[in-house]
Each structure stands twice: as C-alpha cells, then as structure tokens.
PDB file of C-alpha atoms in Angstrom:
ATOM      1  CA  MET A  20      -5.155 -15.762 -13.797  1.00  0.00           C
ATOM      2  CA  ASP A  21      -3.351 -16.494 -10.488  1.00  0.00           C
ATOM      3  CA  ILE A  22      -3.566 -12.761  -9.517  1.00  0.00           C
ATOM      4  CA  LEU A  23      -7.351 -12.825 -10.492  1.00  0.00           C
ATOM      5  CA  LYS A  24      -7.852 -15.959  -8.307  1.00  0.00           C
ATOM      6  CA  THR A  25      -6.172 -14.318  -5.314  1.00  0.00           C
ATOM      7  CA  TYR A  26      -8.349 -11.181  -5.537  1.00  0.00           C
ATOM      8  CA  ILE A  27     -11.502 -13.279  -5.863  1.00  0.00           C
ATOM      9  CA  ARG A  28     -10.660 -15.165  -2.767  1.00  0.00           C
ATOM     10  CA  TYR A  29      -9.929 -11.968  -0.961  1.00  0.00           C
ATOM     11  CA  TYR A  30     -12.961  -9.985  -1.814  1.00  0.00           C
ATOM     12  CA  TYR A  31     -15.156 -13.160  -1.371  1.00  0.00           C
ATOM     13  CA  SER A  32     -13.833 -13.574   2.180  1.00  0.00           C
ATOM     14  CA  LYS A  33     -14.369  -9.751   2.897  1.00  0.00           C
ATOM     15  CA  LEU A  34     -18.007  -9.984   1.858  1.00  0.00           C
ATOM     16  CA  PHE A  35     -18.885 -12.896   4.040  1.00  0.00           C
ATOM     17  CA  THR A  36     -16.713 -12.269   7.101  1.00  0.00           C
ATOM     18  CA  LYS A  37     -18.993 -11.454  10.150  1.00  0.00           C
ATOM     19  CA  THR A  38     -17.867  -9.122  12.696  1.00  0.00           C
ATOM     20  CA  SER A  39     -15.522 -11.183  14.907  1.00  0.00           C
ATOM     21  CA  ASP A  40     -15.189 -10.923  18.679  1.00  0.00           C
ATOM     22  CA  ILE A  41     -12.012  -9.050  18.914  1.00  0.00           C
ATOM     23  CA  ILE A  42     -10.402  -8.356  22.317  1.00  0.00           C
ATOM     24  CA  PRO A  43      -7.190  -6.550  23.353  1.00  0.00           C
ATOM     25  CA  ILE A  44      -4.377  -8.523  24.887  1.00  0.00           C
ATOM     26  CA  TYR A  45      -2.090  -7.256  27.635  1.00  0.00           C
ATOM     27  CA  LEU A  46       1.311  -9.046  28.379  1.00  0.00           C
ATOM     28  CA  LYS A  47       3.140  -9.057  31.637  1.00  0.00           C
ATOM     29  CA  TYR A  48       6.579  -8.640  29.966  1.00  0.00           C
ATOM     30  CA  ARG A  49       7.921  -6.857  27.038  1.00  0.00           C
ATOM     31  CA  ILE A  50       9.446  -8.432  23.944  1.00  0.00           C
ATOM     32  CA  PHE A  51      11.696  -7.039  21.268  1.00  0.00           C
ATOM     33  CA  HIS A  52      11.410  -8.849  17.818  1.00  0.00           C
ATOM     34  CA  PHE A  53      13.335  -8.171  14.651  1.00  0.00           C
ATOM     35  CA  SER A  54      12.575  -9.527  11.229  1.00  0.00           C
ATOM     36  CA  LEU A  55      13.345  -9.309   7.524  1.00  0.00           C
ATOM     37  CA  ASP A  56      10.684  -9.393   4.710  1.00  0.00           C
ATOM     38  CA  ASP A  57      11.088 -10.329   1.096  1.00  0.00           C
ATOM     39  CA  CYS A  58      13.870 -12.813   1.808  1.00  0.00           C
ATOM     40  CA  SER A  59      15.357 -14.443  -1.329  1.00  0.00           C
ATOM     41  CA  LEU A  60      18.987 -13.598  -1.573  1.00  0.00           C
ATOM     42  CA  PHE A  61      20.308 -15.960   1.128  1.00  0.00           C
ATOM     43  CA  ILE A  62      17.918 -18.763   0.048  1.00  0.00           C
ATOM     44  CA  ASN A  63      19.184 -18.480  -3.566  1.00  0.00           C
ATOM     45  CA  GLN A  64      22.651 -18.754  -2.371  1.00  0.00           C
ATOM     46  CA  LEU A  65      21.912 -21.868  -0.395  1.00  0.00           C
ATOM     47  CA  LYS A  66      20.154 -23.426  -3.501  1.00  0.00           C
ATOM     48  CA  GLU A  67      23.451 -23.193  -5.351  1.00  0.00           C
ATOM     49  CA  ASN A  68      24.820 -25.684  -2.788  1.00  0.00           C
ATOM     50  CA  LYS A  69      28.290 -24.295  -2.823  1.00  0.00           C
ATOM     51  CA  LEU A  70      28.502 -23.116   0.819  1.00  0.00           C
ATOM     52  CA  ASN A  71      29.466 -25.202   3.827  1.00  0.00           C
ATOM     53  CA  SER A  72      27.504 -23.080   6.264  1.00  0.00           C
ATOM     54  CA  ILE A  73      24.386 -21.004   6.174  1.00  0.00           C
ATOM     55  CA  PHE A  74      26.215 -18.273   7.883  1.00  0.00           C
ATOM     56  CA  GLU A  75      28.524 -17.851   4.901  1.00  0.00           C
ATOM     57  CA  THR A  76      25.670 -15.940   3.189  1.00  0.00           C
ATOM     58  CA  LYS A  77      25.878 -12.182   3.745  1.00  0.00           C
ATOM     59  CA  THR A  78      22.416 -11.896   5.323  1.00  0.00           C
ATOM     60  CA  LEU A  79      22.880 -14.635   7.988  1.00  0.00           C
ATOM     61  CA  ARG A  80      26.501 -13.644   8.676  1.00  0.00           C
ATOM     62  CA  ILE A  81      25.341 -10.196   9.771  1.00  0.00           C
ATOM     63  CA  LEU A  82      22.359 -11.480  11.816  1.00  0.00           C
ATOM     64  CA  LYS A  83      24.505 -14.176  13.646  1.00  0.00           C
ATOM     65  CA  ARG A  84      26.977 -11.306  14.555  1.00  0.00           C
ATOM     66  CA  TRP A  85      24.060  -9.261  15.908  1.00  0.00           C
ATOM     67  CA  HIS A  86      22.686 -12.318  17.876  1.00  0.00           C
ATOM     68  CA  ASP A  87      26.111 -13.074  19.332  1.00  0.00           C
ATOM     69  CA  GLN A  88      26.748  -9.504  20.235  1.00  0.00           C
ATOM     70  CA  TYR A  89      23.278  -8.358  21.454  1.00  0.00           C
ATOM     71  CA  GLY A  90      21.165 -11.591  21.844  1.00  0.00           C
ATOM     72  CA  ILE A  91      18.590 -10.688  19.336  1.00  0.00           C
ATOM     73  CA  VAL A  92      16.124 -13.214  17.836  1.00  0.00           C
ATOM     74  CA  VAL A  93      15.322 -12.889  14.016  1.00  0.00           C
ATOM     75  CA  SER A  94      12.454 -14.130  11.794  1.00  0.00           C
ATOM     76  CA  LEU A  95      13.075 -14.349   8.107  1.00  0.00           C
ATOM     77  CA  TYR A  96       9.890 -14.187   5.838  1.00  0.00           C
ATOM     78  CA  LEU A  97      10.502 -15.778   2.490  1.00  0.00           C
ATOM     79  CA  GLN A  98       9.330 -14.941  -0.988  1.00  0.00           C
ATOM     80  CA  GLU A  99      11.211 -18.075  -2.208  1.00  0.00           C
ATOM     81  CA  ASP A 100      10.329 -21.748  -1.616  1.00  0.00           C
ATOM     82  CA  LEU A 101      12.321 -24.006   0.513  1.00  0.00           C
ATOM     83  CA  SER A 102      14.045 -25.990  -2.202  1.00  0.00           C
ATOM     84  CA  PHE A 103      17.581 -25.662  -0.746  1.00  0.00           C
ATOM     85  CA  HIS A 104      19.841 -28.684  -0.152  1.00  0.00           C
ATOM     86  CA  ASN A 105      18.895 -30.664   3.027  1.00  0.00           C
ATOM     87  CA  LYS A 106      22.490 -30.457   4.238  1.00  0.00           C
ATOM     88  CA  TYR A 107      21.649 -26.985   5.599  1.00  0.00           C
ATOM     89  CA  VAL A 108      18.627 -28.114   7.631  1.00  0.00           C
ATOM     90  CA  ASP A 109      20.482 -29.309  10.751  1.00  0.00           C
ATOM     91  CA  GLU A 110      22.145 -25.910  11.044  1.00  0.00           C
ATOM     92  CA  PHE A 111      18.826 -24.079  10.755  1.00  0.00           C
ATOM     93  CA  ASN A 112      17.361 -26.477  13.304  1.00  0.00           C
ATOM     94  CA  LYS A 113      20.263 -26.046  15.799  1.00  0.00           C
ATOM     95  CA  ASN A 114      19.796 -22.269  15.671  1.00  0.00           C
ATOM     96  CA  ALA A 115      16.020 -22.230  16.004  1.00  0.00           C
ATOM     97  CA  ASN A 116      16.138 -20.600  19.439  1.00  0.00           C
ATOM     98  CA  TRP A 117      17.089 -17.310  17.803  1.00  0.00           C
ATOM     99  CA  LEU A 118      16.565 -17.731  14.072  1.00  0.00           C
ATOM    100  CA  ARG A 119      13.203 -18.842  12.426  1.00  0.00           C
ATOM    101  CA  ILE A 120      11.749 -18.706   8.964  1.00  0.00           C
ATOM    102  CA  SER A 121       8.265 -18.556   7.614  1.00  0.00           C
ATOM    103  CA  TYR A 122       6.042 -17.796   4.713  1.00  0.00           C
ATOM    104  CA  HIS A 123       5.657 -14.303   3.358  1.00  0.00           C
ATOM    105  CA  GLY A 124       4.157 -15.191  -0.086  1.00  0.00           C
ATOM    106  CA  ILE A 125       2.765 -13.580  -3.259  1.00  0.00           C
ATOM    107  CA  GLY A 126       0.346 -14.803  -5.903  1.00  0.00           C
ATOM    108  CA  ASP A 127      -1.986 -17.862  -5.527  1.00  0.00           C
ATOM    109  CA  LYS A 128      -1.769 -18.151  -1.798  1.00  0.00           C
ATOM    110  CA  LYS A 129      -3.406 -21.512  -1.420  1.00  0.00           C
ATOM    111  CA  ARG A 130      -1.006 -23.211  -3.753  1.00  0.00           C
ATOM    112  CA  ARG A 131       2.086 -21.376  -2.433  1.00  0.00           C
ATOM    113  CA  ILE A 132       1.069 -21.841   1.303  1.00  0.00           C
ATOM    114  CA  ASP A 133       0.645 -25.568   0.920  1.00  0.00           C
ATOM    115  CA  LYS A 134       4.017 -25.846  -0.988  1.00  0.00           C
ATOM    116  CA  PHE A 135       5.908 -23.893   1.601  1.00  0.00           C
ATOM    117  CA  PHE A 136       4.638 -25.785   4.637  1.00  0.00           C
ATOM    118  CA  TYR A 137       4.756 -29.223   2.981  1.00  0.00           C
ATOM    119  CA  SER A 138       8.343 -28.707   1.809  1.00  0.00           C
ATOM    120  CA  ALA A 139       9.210 -27.680   5.360  1.00  0.00           C
ATOM    121  CA  GLN A 140       7.753 -30.857   6.564  1.00  0.00           C
ATOM    122  CA  ASN A 141       9.592 -33.048   4.108  1.00  0.00           C
ATOM    123  CA  LEU A 142      12.792 -31.263   4.968  1.00  0.00           C
ATOM    124  CA  ASN A 143      12.080 -31.883   8.718  1.00  0.00           C
ATOM    125  CA  LEU A 144      12.655 -28.238   9.312  1.00  0.00           C
ATOM    126  CA  LYS A 145      11.972 -27.382  12.819  1.00  0.00           C
ATOM    127  CA  CYS A 146      12.598 -23.621  12.924  1.00  0.00           C
ATOM    128  CA  LEU A 147       9.302 -22.198  11.499  1.00  0.00           C
ATOM    129  CA  ASP A 148       7.923 -19.000  12.867  1.00  0.00           C
ATOM    130  CA  TYR A 149       4.123 -19.462  13.457  1.00  0.00           C
ATOM    131  CA  VAL A 150       3.262 -15.709  13.625  1.00  0.00           C
ATOM    132  CA  PRO A 151       4.557 -14.532  10.246  1.00  0.00           C
ATOM    133  CA  ARG A 152       4.065 -11.240   8.368  1.00  0.00           C
ATOM    134  CA  LEU A 153       2.485 -11.712   4.991  1.00  0.00           C
ATOM    135  CA  ASP A 154       3.312  -9.724   1.876  1.00  0.00           C
ATOM    136  CA  TYR A 155       1.596  -6.169   1.831  1.00  0.00           C
ATOM    137  CA  PHE A 156      -0.327  -7.539   4.948  1.00  0.00           C
ATOM    138  CA  HIS A 157      -2.728  -9.063   2.359  1.00  0.00           C
ATOM    139  CA  ALA A 158      -4.511 -12.299   3.448  1.00  0.00           C
ATOM    140  CA  SER A 159      -8.357 -13.081   3.352  1.00  0.00           C
ATOM    141  CA  LEU A 160      -9.908 -14.994   6.191  1.00  0.00           C
ATOM    142  CA  LEU A 161      -9.805 -18.085   4.005  1.00  0.00           C
ATOM    143  CA  ASP A 162      -5.921 -17.674   3.655  1.00  0.00           C
ATOM    144  CA  CYS A 163      -5.591 -17.110   7.337  1.00  0.00           C
ATOM    145  CA  LYS A 164      -7.585 -20.228   8.106  1.00  0.00           C
ATOM    146  CA  LEU A 165      -5.392 -22.269   5.739  1.00  0.00           C
ATOM    147  CA  LEU A 166      -2.220 -20.944   7.445  1.00  0.00           C
ATOM    148  CA  LYS A 167      -3.764 -21.869  10.814  1.00  0.00           C
ATOM    149  CA  LYS A 168      -4.220 -25.417   9.555  1.00  0.00           C
ATOM    150  CA  HIS A 169      -0.515 -25.463   8.931  1.00  0.00           C
ATOM    151  CA  GLY A 170       0.108 -24.295  12.524  1.00  0.00           C
ATOM    152  CA  CYS A 171       0.048 -20.550  12.376  1.00  0.00           C
ATOM    153  CA  LEU A 172      -1.213 -18.920  15.645  1.00  0.00           C
ATOM    154  CA  GLY A 173      -1.500 -15.335  14.247  1.00  0.00           C
ATOM    155  CA  PHE A 174       0.064 -12.602  12.122  1.00  0.00           C
ATOM    156  CA  LEU A 175       2.168  -9.460  12.347  1.00  0.00           C
ATOM    157  CA  GLY A 176       0.052  -6.534  11.311  1.00  0.00           C
ATOM    158  CA  CYS A 177       0.876  -3.340   9.447  1.00  0.00           C
ATOM    159  CA  ASP A 178       2.991  -0.603  10.867  1.00  0.00           C
ATOM    160  CA  ASP A 179       1.273   2.354   9.115  1.00  0.00           C
ATOM    161  CA  TRP A 180      -2.476   2.263  10.016  1.00  0.00           C
ATOM    162  CA  SER A 181      -2.404   5.431  12.073  1.00  0.00           C
ATOM    163  CA  TYR A 182      -1.156   7.533   9.222  1.00  0.00           C
ATOM    164  CA  ASN A 183      -1.704   5.680   6.028  1.00  0.00           C
ATOM    165  CA  LYS A 184      -5.069   3.819   6.437  1.00  0.00           C
ATOM    166  CA  LYS A 185      -6.606   5.450   3.421  1.00  0.00           C
ATOM    167  CA  ARG A 186      -3.862   3.931   1.225  1.00  0.00           C
ATOM    168  CA  ARG A 187      -3.517   0.690   3.134  1.00  0.00           C
ATOM    169  CA  LYS A 188      -5.718  -1.638   1.049  1.00  0.00           C
ATOM    170  CA  SER A 189      -5.649  -4.485   3.466  1.00  0.00           C
ATOM    171  CA  ASN A 190      -4.420  -5.580   7.023  1.00  0.00           C
ATOM    172  CA  TYR A 191      -5.454  -9.188   6.788  1.00  0.00           C
ATOM    173  CA  TYR A 192      -9.245  -9.566   7.043  1.00  0.00           C
ATOM    174  CA  LEU A 193      -9.627  -6.981   9.927  1.00  0.00           C
ATOM    175  CA  LYS A 194     -12.223  -4.397   9.542  1.00  0.00           C
ATOM    176  CA  ASN A 195     -11.348  -0.664  10.142  1.00  0.00           C
ATOM    177  CA  SER A 196     -12.630  -0.517  13.793  1.00  0.00           C
ATOM    178  CA  GLN A 197     -10.503  -3.641  14.493  1.00  0.00           C
ATOM    179  CA  ASN A 198      -7.430  -2.124  12.994  1.00  0.00           C
ATOM    180  CA  ASP A 199      -8.078   1.029  14.972  1.00  0.00           C
ATOM    181  CA  LEU A 200      -8.037  -1.197  18.219  1.00  0.00           C
ATOM    182  CA  LEU A 201      -4.868  -2.999  17.068  1.00  0.00           C
ATOM    183  CA  ASP A 202      -3.046   0.280  16.420  1.00  0.00           C
ATOM    184  CA  ARG A 203      -3.860   1.488  19.984  1.00  0.00           C
ATOM    185  CA  VAL A 204      -3.276  -1.618  22.053  1.00  0.00           C
ATOM    186  CA  LYS A 205      -0.765  -3.410  19.710  1.00  0.00           C
ATOM    187  CA  ILE A 206      -2.040  -6.995  20.452  1.00  0.00           C
ATOM    188  CA  ILE A 207      -5.602  -8.365  19.697  1.00  0.00           C
ATOM    189  CA  TYR A 208      -7.246 -11.721  19.752  1.00  0.00           C
ATOM    190  CA  ASP A 209      -9.903 -12.931  17.380  1.00  0.00           C
ATOM    191  CA  LYS A 210     -11.881 -15.192  19.613  1.00  0.00           C
ATOM    192  CA  ASP A 211     -14.109 -16.417  16.731  1.00  0.00           C
ATOM    193  CA  HIS A 212     -11.214 -17.769  14.666  1.00  0.00           C
ATOM    194  CA  SER A 213      -8.556 -18.135  17.479  1.00  0.00           C
ATOM    195  CA  LEU A 214      -5.927 -15.998  15.945  1.00  0.00           C
ATOM    196  CA  TYR A 215      -3.732 -13.297  17.355  1.00  0.00           C
ATOM    197  CA  PHE A 216      -2.596 -10.138  15.707  1.00  0.00           C
ATOM    198  CA  PHE A 217       0.416  -8.114  16.683  1.00  0.00           C
ATOM    199  CA  LYS A 218       1.108  -4.636  15.492  1.00  0.00           C
ATOM    200  CA  THR A 219       4.305  -3.959  13.714  1.00  0.00           C
ATOM    201  CA  ASP A 220       5.787  -0.845  15.091  1.00  0.00           C
ATOM    202  CA  PHE A 221       7.993   0.431  12.301  1.00  0.00           C
ATOM    203  CA  ARG A 222      10.552  -0.416   9.715  1.00  0.00           C
ATOM    204  CA  LEU A 223      14.358   0.468  10.016  1.00  0.00           C
ATOM    205  CA  GLU A 224      14.444   2.273   6.663  1.00  0.00           C
ATOM    206  CA  GLN A 225      11.737   4.877   7.913  1.00  0.00           C
ATOM    207  CA  ILE A 226      13.322   5.911  11.124  1.00  0.00           C
ATOM    208  CA  SER A 227      15.120   8.874   9.621  1.00  0.00           C
ATOM    209  CA  GLN A 228      12.071   9.964   7.701  1.00  0.00           C
ATOM    210  CA  ARG A 229       9.620   9.723  10.562  1.00  0.00           C
ATOM    211  CA  TRP A 230      11.637  10.681  13.663  1.00  0.00           C
ATOM    212  CA  GLY A 231      15.032  11.794  12.546  1.00  0.00           C
ATOM    213  CA  SER A 232      16.954   9.334  14.889  1.00  0.00           C
ATOM    214  CA  PRO A 233      16.491   6.014  16.722  1.00  0.00           C
ATOM    215  CA  ASN A 234      15.850   8.167  19.905  1.00  0.00           C
ATOM    216  CA  GLY A 235      12.712   9.348  18.201  1.00  0.00           C
ATOM    217  CA  ALA A 236      11.651   5.868  17.400  1.00  0.00           C
ATOM    218  CA  ILE A 237      12.239   4.851  21.045  1.00  0.00           C
ATOM    219  CA  LYS A 238      10.015   7.706  22.184  1.00  0.00           C
ATOM    220  CA  PHE A 239       7.397   6.475  19.875  1.00  0.00           C
ATOM    221  CA  ILE A 240       7.446   2.913  21.396  1.00  0.00           C
ATOM    222  CA  LYS A 241       7.429   4.244  25.002  1.00  0.00           C
ATOM    223  CA  GLN A 242       4.368   6.626  24.475  1.00  0.00           C
ATOM    224  CA  ASN A 243       2.098   3.445  24.321  1.00  0.00           C
ATOM    225  CA  LYS A 244       1.481   2.692  28.007  1.00  0.00           C
ATOM    226  CA  PHE A 245      -0.862  -0.107  27.296  1.00  0.00           C
ATOM    227  CA  ASN A 246       1.873  -2.125  25.566  1.00  0.00           C
ATOM    228  CA  GLU A 247       5.527  -1.410  24.997  1.00  0.00           C
ATOM    229  CA  ASN A 248       6.470  -4.429  22.931  1.00  0.00           C
ATOM    230  CA  CYS A 249       8.792  -3.516  20.059  1.00  0.00           C
ATOM    231  CA  ILE A 250       8.270  -5.278  16.865  1.00  0.00           C
ATOM    232  CA  ILE A 251      10.368  -3.858  14.020  1.00  0.00           C
ATOM    233  CA  PHE A 252      11.477  -4.985  10.611  1.00  0.00           C
ATOM    234  CA  SER A 253      13.329  -4.310   7.401  1.00  0.00           C
ATOM    235  CA  HIS A 254      13.839  -5.967   3.953  1.00  0.00           C
ATOM    236  CA  GLU A 255      16.683  -8.215   3.214  1.00  0.00           C
ATOM    237  CA  SER A 256      17.939  -6.221   0.214  1.00  0.00           C
ATOM    238  CA  ILE A 257      18.474  -3.109   2.318  1.00  0.00           C
ATOM    239  CA  PHE A 258      18.659  -3.817   6.050  1.00  0.00           C
ATOM    240  CA  ASP A 259      22.495  -3.708   6.261  1.00  0.00           C
ATOM    241  CA  LYS A 260      22.396  -0.032   5.120  1.00  0.00           C
ATOM    242  CA  PHE A 261      20.670   0.708   8.527  1.00  0.00           C
ATOM    243  CA  SER A 262      23.014  -1.257  10.786  1.00  0.00           C
ATOM    244  CA  LYS A 263      23.766   1.798  12.907  1.00  0.00           C
ATOM    245  CA  GLU A 264      20.133   2.366  13.594  1.00  0.00           C
ATOM    246  CA  ALA A 265      19.443  -1.277  14.244  1.00  0.00           C
ATOM    247  CA  GLU A 266      22.316  -1.583  16.698  1.00  0.00           C
ATOM    248  CA  GLU A 267      21.312   1.502  18.710  1.00  0.00           C
ATOM    249  CA  LEU A 268      17.934  -0.026  19.140  1.00  0.00           C
ATOM    250  CA  PHE A 269      19.261  -3.364  20.174  1.00  0.00           C
ATOM    251  CA  LYS A 270      21.401  -1.591  22.867  1.00  0.00           C
ATOM    252  CA  TRP A 271      18.446   0.461  24.052  1.00  0.00           C
ATOM    253  CA  ALA A 272      16.317  -2.757  24.327  1.00  0.00           C
ATOM    254  CA  ILE A 273      18.992  -4.435  26.450  1.00  0.00           C
ATOM    255  CA  LYS A 274      19.427  -1.431  28.722  1.00  0.00           C
ATOM    256  CA  ASP A 275      15.617  -1.029  29.169  1.00  0.00           C
ATOM    257  CA  GLY A 276      15.100  -4.648  30.142  1.00  0.00           C
ATOM    258  CA  TYR A 277      13.399  -6.010  27.022  1.00  0.00           C
ATOM    259  CA  THR A 278      13.300  -9.793  26.299  1.00  0.00           C
ATOM    260  CA  PHE A 279      14.331 -10.706  22.837  1.00  0.00           C
ATOM    261  CA  ASP A 280      11.768 -13.213  21.803  1.00  0.00           C
ATOM    262  CA  PHE A 281       9.345 -14.409  19.094  1.00  0.00           C
ATOM    263  CA  PRO A 282       5.677 -13.389  19.340  1.00  0.00           C
ATOM    264  CA  MET A 283       4.718 -17.083  18.805  1.00  0.00           C
ATOM    265  CA  ASN A 284       6.402 -17.890  22.124  1.00  0.00           C
ATOM    266  CA  LEU A 285       4.097 -15.609  24.032  1.00  0.00           C
ATOM    267  CA  ILE A 286       0.860 -17.412  22.917  1.00  0.00           C
ATOM    268  CA  LYS A 287       1.726 -21.031  22.038  1.00  0.00           C
TER     269      LYS A 287
END
C-alpha cells in the first residue's frame, strides 16, 4: 500500500504540473562535491551506542582521512532514520563545515520526509545538507514542495540522462526538455517553485566502464565549457573499493583550482 500511495502521488503531480519557467545558472567559481548514497551502515553502528566517536565507524574514518589529506567535503544521504544516540550529535555538528547528512528516502515519502526532518530538529542536528539527492532521483513536485518546507533549496539530479534517458523513469518532476537543458548547462533554476537542480556528473563505480581511467572522467568534466563543476558520488557499501580513483580525482581538483564545497552554499 505504501508503494501504491507513492506512485499515485508521483503520477498525480506529473499530470498537473504546468511547464515551469526554467533558467540556466552560471557560477563564477567551480566547486567539487562528493557524496555517498544509500547510507545505512555507519548509522546502524551508531545506533548500537558502543562507539565513543562517529569516526570509529569504517565509513566516517575513511572520509575523515580524505578530508584531512585533501580538504574534501562530503554529504551522506541516508536510507535510515536518525534514531541514533544524541551523544554523537555534537561531533556531527562540530564537523558540519565538511560533513553533512540528508534525506535520501524510499517508500511513503511524506511520512518518511517528515520523520527525518523532525527527528533532526529534535536532536538539534545542525549538519543537514539542503540540496540532497533522492533515491532513484524519484520525487514528484508535491514531494519537492514538502522538502522545501523543511528547508531544502534544490536537488542533485541524475548522472545518466544523456545516455540512459529512455530507461530513466524520473528525474524529479522535470520534463524531458528541462532535463536536456540540465544535462547541458549542469545547473538550472525553477523560478515558479524556487528550486535549484544540479546535474550529478558521474559515480565512482562507473569510471572504468565509461572512460577507462580517472583521466577520462576529468576530460568529460572539462569538455563542458558552460559549467565545470564536479559533482560525483558513490554508495556507502562499495565506495572504498574505488579509493584509488577517488584520490586521483581529489588531487586533480586541488591542482586545477577547484573549491571543495556543498552546492547549498552557492545558493543559500
């Protein structure tokens, strides 16, 4: 029944969404942003309440090493709720300059969205990322409006529209022409609903398949002269298998003058 409710909300919104006034956005400086989807492993470890520090979890230990060595910032998009012990909240808040978390979500979005953000409020969690990437890039206009009420400024869009749009069932509520524009210019603004969309460039686990090496991925980023932002991601369960590729990209970003930052900081 929850799945049925979600699809009713989604298709209802698709039917009654008028064509929005979408404009491309150009930024004066380039950012590099890294994130992990489907995060649940480190949260489940924290729920056991046996650790003294969040950085004793495998995921956050690796990410902190990368931050300390390269200066990266990271967003963690959660499939789990925020019911971990409040003793870890201060440590999350103290590291909010480089480590943020947000809703990723599946199932009945209204119930889960409200639960996520109200639990963050109750925990006094001040490290939320207000430009998240939703599961399978699936969210109706109604869902996006609800997320906006909770503070969201926009969303990270899909990475495969240019070569997989026939199989890509959704990229939020955007229409095909709007997705084509986002794929070309990488950042768009929906004036009607005051929401930004950032194109996700690629995922670590597909670098070898698509380009053979990080150098190929770098050439892919640099070929877009309108916008050279680099927004990449992986999944918590496998990202450590691609550490070599990730670190090569971090080194390139530093050498090429990128700013490690969150998309939300460009627009808030």
